[in-house]
Amino acid sequence: LNGEERKPTMKMINDVRENLGFFELVNHGLSHDLLDTVERLTKEHYKKCMEKRFKEMVPNKCLEAAQSEINNLDWESAFFCRWPPALKDDQWIDVPPMNHSIIINLGDQFEIITNGKYKSVMHG
């Protein structure tokens, strides 16, 4: 962004913000080691939270009698986490993230504060 490509890059980012609501950032200057550490810590935290929620939720779904079995379930088999497909022009687009990239999702709040100029991507 500091070189000759700044103007066309900023135009591309602006177009994406107005039409899609998210983009994937590469060549951002953050070290791969840092991103790998953030990903590992995030997944560990997510796993702990989801395991706790799963163990709390399942008994509340009329399975109290199977509590001892529930404690031994492999909760990961019940959840599969990945970036969800995004809706563009009434078509769902699969968006597999690239390794060491950063996904920028503008979200509903950004759409609201820009009075709809920048879009919040609908995802499933």
PDB file of C-alpha atoms in Angstrom:
ATOM      1  CA  LEU A   1       0.000   0.000   0.000  1.00  0.00           C
ATOM      2  CA  ASN A   2       2.978   2.328   0.224  1.00  0.00           C
ATOM      3  CA  GLY A   3       4.181   1.885  -3.342  1.00  0.00           C
ATOM      4  CA  GLU A   4       2.992   2.485  -6.880  1.00  0.00           C
ATOM      5  CA  GLU A   5       0.171  -0.029  -6.449  1.00  0.00           C
ATOM      6  CA  ARG A   6      -1.523   1.988  -3.688  1.00  0.00           C
ATOM      7  CA  LYS A   7      -4.150   3.751  -5.817  1.00  0.00           C
ATOM      8  CA  PRO A   8      -5.369   0.665  -7.751  1.00  0.00           C
ATOM      9  CA  THR A   9      -5.237  -1.449  -4.584  1.00  0.00           C
ATOM     10  CA  MET A  10      -7.313   1.063  -2.611  1.00  0.00           C
ATOM     11  CA  LYS A  11      -9.814   1.224  -5.498  1.00  0.00           C
ATOM     12  CA  MET A  12     -10.083  -2.567  -5.496  1.00  0.00           C
ATOM     13  CA  ILE A  13     -10.605  -2.625  -1.710  1.00  0.00           C
ATOM     14  CA  ASN A  14     -13.281   0.076  -1.976  1.00  0.00           C
ATOM     15  CA  ASP A  15     -15.093  -1.846  -4.759  1.00  0.00           C
ATOM     16  CA  VAL A  16     -15.038  -5.014  -2.673  1.00  0.00           C
ATOM     17  CA  ARG A  17     -16.294  -3.174   0.442  1.00  0.00           C
ATOM     18  CA  GLU A  18     -19.206  -1.718  -1.507  1.00  0.00           C
ATOM     19  CA  ASN A  19     -20.159  -4.897  -3.379  1.00  0.00           C
ATOM     20  CA  LEU A  20     -19.179  -7.914  -1.292  1.00  0.00           C
ATOM     21  CA  GLY A  21     -18.618  -6.880   2.312  1.00  0.00           C
ATOM     22  CA  PHE A  22     -15.506  -8.954   2.888  1.00  0.00           C
ATOM     23  CA  PHE A  23     -12.112  -9.624   1.400  1.00  0.00           C
ATOM     24  CA  GLU A  24      -9.040 -11.716   2.052  1.00  0.00           C
ATOM     25  CA  LEU A  25      -5.797  -9.907   2.807  1.00  0.00           C
ATOM     26  CA  VAL A  26      -2.455 -11.422   1.733  1.00  0.00           C
ATOM     27  CA  ASN A  27       1.047  -9.948   1.701  1.00  0.00           C
ATOM     28  CA  HIS A  28       0.104  -8.069   4.882  1.00  0.00           C
ATOM     29  CA  GLY A  29       3.552  -8.161   6.493  1.00  0.00           C
ATOM     30  CA  LEU A  30       2.573 -10.208   9.561  1.00  0.00           C
ATOM     31  CA  SER A  31       4.879 -13.147  10.210  1.00  0.00           C
ATOM     32  CA  HIS A  32       3.636 -16.651   9.489  1.00  0.00           C
ATOM     33  CA  ASP A  33       4.803 -17.696  12.969  1.00  0.00           C
ATOM     34  CA  LEU A  34       2.574 -15.053  14.567  1.00  0.00           C
ATOM     35  CA  LEU A  35      -0.421 -16.071  12.445  1.00  0.00           C
ATOM     36  CA  ASP A  36       0.178 -19.763  13.200  1.00  0.00           C
ATOM     37  CA  THR A  37       0.271 -18.973  16.940  1.00  0.00           C
ATOM     38  CA  VAL A  38      -2.930 -16.906  16.753  1.00  0.00           C
ATOM     39  CA  GLU A  39      -4.661 -19.690  14.805  1.00  0.00           C
ATOM     40  CA  ARG A  40      -3.524 -22.380  17.256  1.00  0.00           C
ATOM     41  CA  LEU A  41      -4.629 -20.381  20.313  1.00  0.00           C
ATOM     42  CA  THR A  42      -7.954 -19.475  18.697  1.00  0.00           C
ATOM     43  CA  LYS A  43      -8.677 -23.106  17.820  1.00  0.00           C
ATOM     44  CA  GLU A  44      -7.757 -24.249  21.336  1.00  0.00           C
ATOM     45  CA  HIS A  45     -10.066 -21.637  22.863  1.00  0.00           C
ATOM     46  CA  TYR A  46     -12.871 -22.457  20.401  1.00  0.00           C
ATOM     47  CA  LYS A  47     -12.505 -26.172  21.104  1.00  0.00           C
ATOM     48  CA  LYS A  48     -12.791 -25.624  24.873  1.00  0.00           C
ATOM     49  CA  CYS A  49     -15.822 -23.347  24.484  1.00  0.00           C
ATOM     50  CA  MET A  50     -17.606 -25.623  22.025  1.00  0.00           C
ATOM     51  CA  GLU A  51     -16.904 -28.721  24.083  1.00  0.00           C
ATOM     52  CA  LYS A  52     -18.330 -27.000  27.162  1.00  0.00           C
ATOM     53  CA  ARG A  53     -21.395 -25.778  25.252  1.00  0.00           C
ATOM     54  CA  PHE A  54     -21.929 -29.212  23.713  1.00  0.00           C
ATOM     55  CA  LYS A  55     -21.784 -30.955  27.075  1.00  0.00           C
ATOM     56  CA  GLU A  56     -24.163 -28.382  28.576  1.00  0.00           C
ATOM     57  CA  MET A  57     -26.566 -28.408  25.628  1.00  0.00           C
ATOM     58  CA  VAL A  58     -26.964 -32.134  24.994  1.00  0.00           C
ATOM     59  CA  PRO A  59     -28.289 -33.017  28.463  1.00  0.00           C
ATOM     60  CA  ASN A  60     -30.856 -30.247  28.126  1.00  0.00           C
ATOM     61  CA  LYS A  61     -32.212 -31.923  25.011  1.00  0.00           C
ATOM     62  CA  CYS A  62     -33.941 -34.718  26.962  1.00  0.00           C
ATOM     63  CA  LEU A  63     -30.851 -36.895  27.197  1.00  0.00           C
ATOM     64  CA  GLU A  64     -30.323 -36.734  30.949  1.00  0.00           C
ATOM     65  CA  ALA A  65     -30.421 -40.533  31.168  1.00  0.00           C
ATOM     66  CA  ALA A  66     -27.380 -40.779  28.924  1.00  0.00           C
ATOM     67  CA  GLN A  67     -25.230 -38.319  30.905  1.00  0.00           C
ATOM     68  CA  SER A  68     -22.379 -40.753  31.485  1.00  0.00           C
ATOM     69  CA  GLU A  69     -22.222 -41.555  27.761  1.00  0.00           C
ATOM     70  CA  ILE A  70     -22.364 -37.859  26.835  1.00  0.00           C
ATOM     71  CA  ASN A  71     -19.290 -37.116  28.911  1.00  0.00           C
ATOM     72  CA  ASN A  72     -17.326 -39.536  26.744  1.00  0.00           C
ATOM     73  CA  LEU A  73     -18.618 -38.288  23.363  1.00  0.00           C
ATOM     74  CA  ASP A  74     -16.250 -36.907  20.786  1.00  0.00           C
ATOM     75  CA  TRP A  75     -17.908 -33.491  20.422  1.00  0.00           C
ATOM     76  CA  GLU A  76     -15.780 -32.611  17.385  1.00  0.00           C
ATOM     77  CA  SER A  77     -17.684 -35.147  15.300  1.00  0.00           C
ATOM     78  CA  ALA A  78     -20.806 -33.034  15.829  1.00  0.00           C
ATOM     79  CA  PHE A  79     -19.294 -29.729  14.646  1.00  0.00           C
ATOM     80  CA  PHE A  80     -17.376 -28.821  11.525  1.00  0.00           C
ATOM     81  CA  CYS A  81     -16.008 -25.290  11.433  1.00  0.00           C
ATOM     82  CA  ARG A  82     -14.970 -23.492   8.250  1.00  0.00           C
ATOM     83  CA  TRP A  83     -15.574 -20.091   6.636  1.00  0.00           C
ATOM     84  CA  PRO A  84     -19.203 -20.238   5.464  1.00  0.00           C
ATOM     85  CA  PRO A  85     -20.232 -19.613   1.868  1.00  0.00           C
ATOM     86  CA  ALA A  86     -21.144 -15.995   1.028  1.00  0.00           C
ATOM     87  CA  LEU A  87     -24.176 -14.785  -0.899  1.00  0.00           C
ATOM     88  CA  LYS A  88     -23.395 -12.648  -3.967  1.00  0.00           C
ATOM     89  CA  ASP A  89     -25.945 -11.832  -6.710  1.00  0.00           C
ATOM     90  CA  ASP A  90     -28.323 -14.509  -5.326  1.00  0.00           C
ATOM     91  CA  GLN A  91     -25.598 -17.171  -5.678  1.00  0.00           C
ATOM     92  CA  TRP A  92     -23.667 -18.812  -2.856  1.00  0.00           C
ATOM     93  CA  ILE A  93     -19.901 -18.572  -3.298  1.00  0.00           C
ATOM     94  CA  ASP A  94     -17.634 -20.964  -1.417  1.00  0.00           C
ATOM     95  CA  VAL A  95     -14.770 -19.009   0.164  1.00  0.00           C
ATOM     96  CA  PRO A  96     -12.004 -21.337   1.346  1.00  0.00           C
ATOM     97  CA  PRO A  97      -9.466 -19.244   3.285  1.00  0.00           C
ATOM     98  CA  MET A  98      -5.860 -19.173   2.105  1.00  0.00           C
ATOM     99  CA  ASN A  99      -3.131 -20.096   4.549  1.00  0.00           C
ATOM    100  CA  HIS A 100      -1.680 -17.088   6.416  1.00  0.00           C
ATOM    101  CA  SER A 101      -4.263 -14.676   5.031  1.00  0.00           C
ATOM    102  CA  ILE A 102      -6.546 -12.408   7.027  1.00  0.00           C
ATOM    103  CA  ILE A 103     -10.276 -12.317   6.264  1.00  0.00           C
ATOM    104  CA  ILE A 104     -11.775  -8.845   6.601  1.00  0.00           C
ATOM    105  CA  ASN A 105     -15.535  -9.056   7.188  1.00  0.00           C
ATOM    106  CA  LEU A 106     -17.135  -5.626   7.446  1.00  0.00           C
ATOM    107  CA  GLY A 107     -20.212  -6.872   9.281  1.00  0.00           C
ATOM    108  CA  ASP A 108     -23.592  -5.344  10.045  1.00  0.00           C
ATOM    109  CA  GLN A 109     -22.282  -2.495  12.198  1.00  0.00           C
ATOM    110  CA  PHE A 110     -20.029  -1.205   9.409  1.00  0.00           C
ATOM    111  CA  GLU A 111     -22.950  -1.291   6.970  1.00  0.00           C
ATOM    112  CA  ILE A 112     -25.055   0.683   9.451  1.00  0.00           C
ATOM    113  CA  ILE A 113     -22.469   3.379  10.201  1.00  0.00           C
ATOM    114  CA  THR A 114     -21.802   3.906   6.466  1.00  0.00           C
ATOM    115  CA  ASN A 115     -25.554   4.157   5.801  1.00  0.00           C
ATOM    116  CA  GLY A 116     -25.410   1.099   3.554  1.00  0.00           C
ATOM    117  CA  LYS A 117     -22.463   2.229   1.404  1.00  0.00           C
ATOM    118  CA  TYR A 118     -20.307  -0.685   2.590  1.00  0.00           C
ATOM    119  CA  LYS A 119     -22.081  -4.024   2.648  1.00  0.00           C
ATOM    120  CA  SER A 120     -22.341  -6.685   5.295  1.00  0.00           C
ATOM    121  CA  VAL A 121     -21.894 -10.029   3.613  1.00  0.00           C
ATOM    122  CA  MET A 122     -24.700 -12.549   4.106  1.00  0.00           C
ATOM    123  CA  HIS A 123     -23.201 -15.899   5.044  1.00  0.00           C
ATOM    124  CA  GLY A 124     -24.721 -19.260   5.760  1.00  0.00           C
TER     125      GLY A 124
END
